[in-house]
Short mmCIF file of C-alpha atoms in Angstrom, two decimals:
data_model
loop_
_atom_site.label_atom_id
_atom_site.label_comp_id
_atom_site.label_asym_id
_atom_site.label_seq_id
_atom_site.Cartn_x
_atom_site.Cartn_y
_atom_site.Cartn_z
CA MET A 1 95.93 29.65 227.69
CA SER A 2 92.92 27.29 227.68
CA ALA A 3 93.37 23.54 228.10
CA PRO A 4 94.76 22.11 224.83
CA GLN A 5 92.67 19.77 222.72
CA ILE A 6 94.40 16.37 222.65
CA VAL A 7 93.85 14.26 219.52
CA SER A 8 95.38 11.31 217.69
CA ARG A 9 98.36 11.81 215.38
CA ALA A 10 96.13 11.24 212.34
CA GLU A 11 93.69 13.93 213.49
CA TRP A 12 96.58 16.30 214.21
CA LEU A 13 97.98 15.76 210.70
CA GLU A 14 94.61 16.58 209.15
CA ALA A 15 94.35 19.79 211.16
CA ARG A 16 97.95 20.68 210.39
CA ARG A 17 97.45 20.26 206.65
CA LYS A 18 94.42 22.56 206.76
CA LEU A 19 96.45 25.19 208.55
CA LEU A 20 99.31 24.72 206.07
CA SER A 21 96.96 25.65 203.27
CA ARG A 22 96.14 28.91 205.05
CA GLU A 23 99.84 29.54 205.73
CA LYS A 24 100.67 29.13 202.04
CA GLU A 25 97.92 31.58 201.12
CA PHE A 26 99.32 34.04 203.64
CA THR A 27 102.85 33.61 202.23
CA LYS A 28 101.64 34.38 198.71
CA GLU A 29 99.74 37.43 199.95
CA ARG A 30 102.82 38.57 201.88
CA ASP A 31 104.92 38.25 198.70
CA ALA A 32 102.33 40.34 196.83
CA LEU A 33 102.33 42.94 199.61
CA SER A 34 106.13 43.10 199.53
CA ALA A 35 106.00 43.68 195.77
CA ALA A 36 103.46 46.48 196.25
CA ARG A 37 105.75 48.00 198.89
CA ARG A 38 108.63 48.01 196.42
CA ASP A 39 106.40 49.70 193.84
CA LEU A 40 105.58 52.66 196.09
CA PRO A 41 106.52 56.05 194.60
CA MET A 42 109.45 57.81 196.25
CA VAL A 43 110.21 61.29 197.56
CA ILE A 44 113.52 63.10 197.03
CA ILE A 45 115.25 64.14 200.26
CA ASP A 46 115.98 67.86 199.98
CA LYS A 47 117.39 68.50 203.47
CA ASN A 48 121.05 68.21 204.33
CA TYR A 49 120.87 66.04 207.44
CA VAL A 50 124.16 65.78 209.34
CA PHE A 51 124.73 63.08 211.97
CA GLU A 52 127.30 62.59 214.72
CA THR A 53 129.11 59.28 214.25
CA PRO A 54 132.18 57.61 215.79
CA GLU A 55 134.06 58.65 212.63
CA GLY A 56 132.93 62.29 212.82
CA LYS A 57 130.10 64.17 211.15
CA LYS A 58 128.36 62.36 208.29
CA THR A 59 125.55 63.24 205.93
CA LEU A 60 122.64 60.95 205.14
CA SER A 61 124.43 60.08 201.91
CA ASP A 62 127.54 59.07 203.86
CA LEU A 63 125.50 56.59 205.94
CA PHE A 64 124.95 54.47 202.82
CA GLY A 65 128.66 53.69 202.61
CA PRO A 66 129.21 51.86 199.32
CA SER A 67 125.62 50.55 199.23
CA ARG A 68 122.73 51.88 197.16
CA GLN A 69 120.10 51.15 199.80
CA LEU A 70 119.86 52.28 203.42
CA ILE A 71 117.64 50.96 206.21
CA VAL A 72 117.28 53.24 209.23
CA TYR A 73 115.95 52.00 212.54
CA HIS A 74 114.59 54.95 214.52
CA PHE A 75 115.68 53.94 218.04
CA MET A 76 113.90 55.63 220.97
CA PHE A 77 116.63 57.33 222.99
CA GLY A 78 115.76 60.93 223.89
CA GLU A 79 118.33 63.68 224.24
CA ASP A 80 118.17 63.69 228.05
CA TRP A 81 117.56 59.95 228.59
CA GLU A 82 120.08 57.86 230.50
CA GLU A 83 119.16 54.56 228.78
CA GLY A 84 117.69 53.44 225.51
CA CYS A 85 114.06 52.32 225.34
CA PRO A 86 113.60 48.71 226.57
CA SER A 87 111.35 47.87 223.61
CA CYS A 88 113.77 49.31 221.06
CA SER A 89 116.55 47.40 222.83
CA PHE A 90 114.46 44.23 222.39
CA TRP A 91 114.27 44.92 218.68
CA ALA A 92 117.93 45.96 218.40
CA ASP A 93 119.03 42.59 219.81
CA ASN A 94 118.04 41.23 216.38
CA TYR A 95 120.34 43.47 214.31
CA ASP A 96 123.88 42.39 215.17
CA THR A 97 125.90 40.65 212.42
CA LEU A 98 123.25 41.44 209.80
CA ASP A 99 125.43 44.08 208.17
CA ILE A 100 127.51 41.56 206.21
CA HIS A 101 124.45 39.81 204.77
CA LEU A 102 122.74 43.11 203.95
CA ALA A 103 125.88 44.49 202.33
CA ALA A 104 125.88 41.46 200.02
CA ARG A 105 122.52 42.78 198.77
CA ASP A 106 123.77 46.37 198.37
CA THR A 107 122.12 47.54 201.60
CA ALA A 108 123.34 49.28 204.76
CA LEU A 109 121.66 49.30 208.18
CA VAL A 110 122.04 52.06 210.77
CA ALA A 111 120.18 53.07 213.93
CA THR A 112 119.56 56.75 214.65
CA SER A 113 118.62 58.42 217.94
CA ASN A 114 118.36 61.90 219.39
CA ALA A 115 120.66 61.21 222.36
CA PRO A 116 124.26 62.45 222.23
CA LEU A 117 126.74 60.08 220.62
CA SER A 118 128.56 59.53 223.92
CA LYS A 119 125.38 58.09 225.48
CA LEU A 120 124.70 55.93 222.44
CA ASP A 121 128.24 54.55 222.47
CA ALA A 122 128.10 53.78 226.19
CA TYR A 123 124.75 52.00 225.92
CA LYS A 124 125.88 50.14 222.81
CA LYS A 125 128.94 48.89 224.70
CA ARG A 126 126.79 47.88 227.68
CA MET A 127 124.45 45.87 225.45
CA GLY A 128 127.27 44.32 223.43
CA TRP A 129 126.00 45.55 220.05
CA SER A 130 128.15 46.20 216.99
CA PHE A 131 125.67 47.65 214.45
CA ASP A 132 126.14 51.26 213.33
CA TRP A 133 124.37 53.77 215.56
CA VAL A 134 124.50 57.53 215.03
CA SER A 135 123.12 60.62 216.72
CA THR A 136 120.79 63.01 214.93
CA ALA A 137 122.84 65.74 216.64
CA GLY A 138 119.89 68.11 216.96
CA ASN A 139 118.81 67.95 213.31
CA ASP A 140 115.20 67.45 212.15
CA PHE A 141 115.60 63.89 210.92
CA SER A 142 113.56 62.16 213.65
CA THR A 143 110.86 64.82 213.55
CA ASP A 144 110.62 64.78 209.76
CA PHE A 145 110.28 60.99 209.70
CA GLY A 146 107.52 60.87 212.27
CA VAL A 147 109.17 59.40 215.36
CA THR A 148 109.94 62.46 217.51
CA PHE A 149 107.22 64.82 218.70
CA PRO A 150 108.52 67.50 221.12
CA GLY A 151 105.75 68.26 223.59
CA LYS A 152 103.71 65.55 221.84
CA GLU A 153 102.93 68.12 219.16
CA VAL A 154 102.45 67.02 215.55
CA ARG A 155 104.65 69.22 213.39
CA ASN A 156 105.10 67.16 210.27
CA GLY A 157 101.40 66.82 209.46
CA GLN A 158 101.37 63.02 209.50
CA GLY A 159 101.55 62.21 213.21
CA TYR A 160 102.67 58.78 214.33
CA ASN A 161 101.95 55.96 211.90
CA TYR A 162 100.07 58.42 209.66
CA THR A 163 97.31 58.94 212.25
CA GLY A 164 97.68 62.70 212.61
CA ALA A 165 98.29 62.25 216.35
CA ALA A 166 101.19 61.57 218.72
CA PHE A 167 100.92 59.85 222.10
CA SER A 168 104.59 60.16 223.12
CA GLU A 169 107.56 62.40 222.42
CA GLU A 170 109.73 59.48 221.23
CA LEU A 171 108.45 56.52 219.18
CA PRO A 172 110.01 53.76 217.07
CA GLY A 173 110.03 53.18 213.33
CA VAL A 174 111.96 52.04 210.28
CA SER A 175 112.61 54.04 207.12
CA THR A 176 114.24 52.94 203.87
CA PHE A 177 116.10 55.00 201.29
CA LEU A 178 117.53 54.54 197.80
CA LYS A 179 120.52 56.37 196.34
CA LEU A 180 119.75 57.25 192.73
CA GLU A 181 122.24 57.13 189.87
CA ASP A 182 122.70 60.92 190.02
CA GLY A 183 123.54 60.78 193.76
CA ARG A 184 120.21 62.09 195.01
CA ILE A 185 118.52 60.20 197.85
CA ALA A 186 114.90 59.06 197.73
CA HIS A 187 112.74 58.04 200.68
CA SER A 188 110.90 54.86 199.70
CA TYR A 189 109.12 53.55 202.80
CA SER A 190 108.53 53.96 206.53
CA THR A 191 106.70 51.73 208.98
CA TYR A 192 105.78 52.09 212.64
CA GLY A 193 103.96 50.36 215.49
CA ARG A 194 102.93 46.79 214.68
CA GLY A 195 104.61 47.18 211.31
CA LEU A 196 107.86 46.52 213.18
CA ASP A 197 106.76 43.10 214.46
CA ILE A 198 108.29 41.27 211.52
CA LEU A 199 111.76 42.51 212.57
CA ASN A 200 111.61 40.84 215.98
CA MET A 201 112.75 37.22 215.92
CA ALA A 202 111.76 36.54 219.54
CA TYR A 203 108.15 37.53 218.85
CA ASN A 204 108.11 35.54 215.61
CA LEU A 205 109.40 32.47 217.43
CA LEU A 206 106.86 32.89 220.24
CA ASP A 207 104.10 33.12 217.63
CA LEU A 208 104.93 29.50 216.67
CA THR A 209 104.31 28.18 220.20
CA PRO A 210 101.06 27.05 221.91
CA MET A 211 101.21 29.90 224.44
CA GLY A 212 102.24 32.51 221.87
CA ARG A 213 103.30 35.84 223.34
CA HIS A 214 100.94 35.25 226.31
CA GLU A 215 100.62 38.98 226.97
CA ASP A 216 96.88 38.95 227.69
CA GLY A 217 96.08 40.30 231.11
CA LEU A 218 99.24 42.40 231.38
CA PRO A 219 98.90 46.15 232.02
CA TRP A 220 100.27 46.63 228.49
CA PRO A 221 101.57 44.07 225.96
CA MET A 222 105.28 44.35 226.79
CA ALA A 223 104.97 44.85 230.54
CA TRP A 224 107.02 41.65 230.97
CA LEU A 225 109.96 42.98 228.95
CA ARG A 226 113.32 43.92 230.46
CA ARG A 227 116.57 44.98 228.87
CA ARG A 228 118.39 41.70 228.37
CA ASP A 229 120.93 42.49 231.08
CA ARG A 230 118.21 43.28 233.63
CA TYR A 231 115.97 40.18 233.88
CA ASP A 232 117.70 38.87 237.01
CA ALA A 233 118.23 42.34 238.50
CA GLU A 234 114.56 43.36 238.05
CA ALA A 235 112.88 40.00 238.69
#
C-alpha cells in the first residue's frame, strides 16, 4: 500500500461523492446483469444423479426439499483427500444459517463433494458447519458440471469456466437449478473462478478497506489463507 493522500474533510467529501456516482452506476449495471442471468435459457437434466446424504440416498430432485430452486456449491474435497480445500472452506464459512432465509424465497442450498460422506461429516463437525453437504458417491455430477477433471482431462467439452482446459483435478463452482411444474429439473446457471467472489463476505469487506485484500507480492493470491481453526497452529 502506498502512502495515503491526506486531505481536508471538504476535499474528502467531494472525492467520496464522485466515487458514489460510480458506485451507483455499478449497482445499476449489476442489477441489469442479474436480470440477464435470470433470463438465460435452461437445460433439462436427463441423468438420474444419486447422492449419499446423512438421511440415506437422495436424488437431485430430493435435494430441493420443498423448494422450487436449488443452489449447489461444488466444494473441492477429492475422494482420497483427508481435508476439504482451504479456499472452499473459506467460502463455506459464509453459508451457515442462510438456509432459513433462502427457504423463505423458495430456495435450498447444498454443498456437494466427491469425498465419502463419512469424511464430509467429520470435516463438517470439525469446522462447526450446519449447512447440508452430500457426497456425489461416485456419480458423474461433478464431472458433468465442470468442477472435477480426473487426470486433468477435459471430458465434458467445456473445461473449467468454459475455457476448454483444466488446470487441476478438483475445482470450485456454483450451479443453480429450477424444478419445473411437471417435476423435471432444469439447469439454469453455473459460475466458477472469480465468479464466486461475490459469495465471500470476508473478501467483500476487505474490498471496502484502504489496504483491500493486500495479496500483491504473495506467491499466489490466497497464500495467506488458513482453515479458520489453523491460523494459530500454522502461524
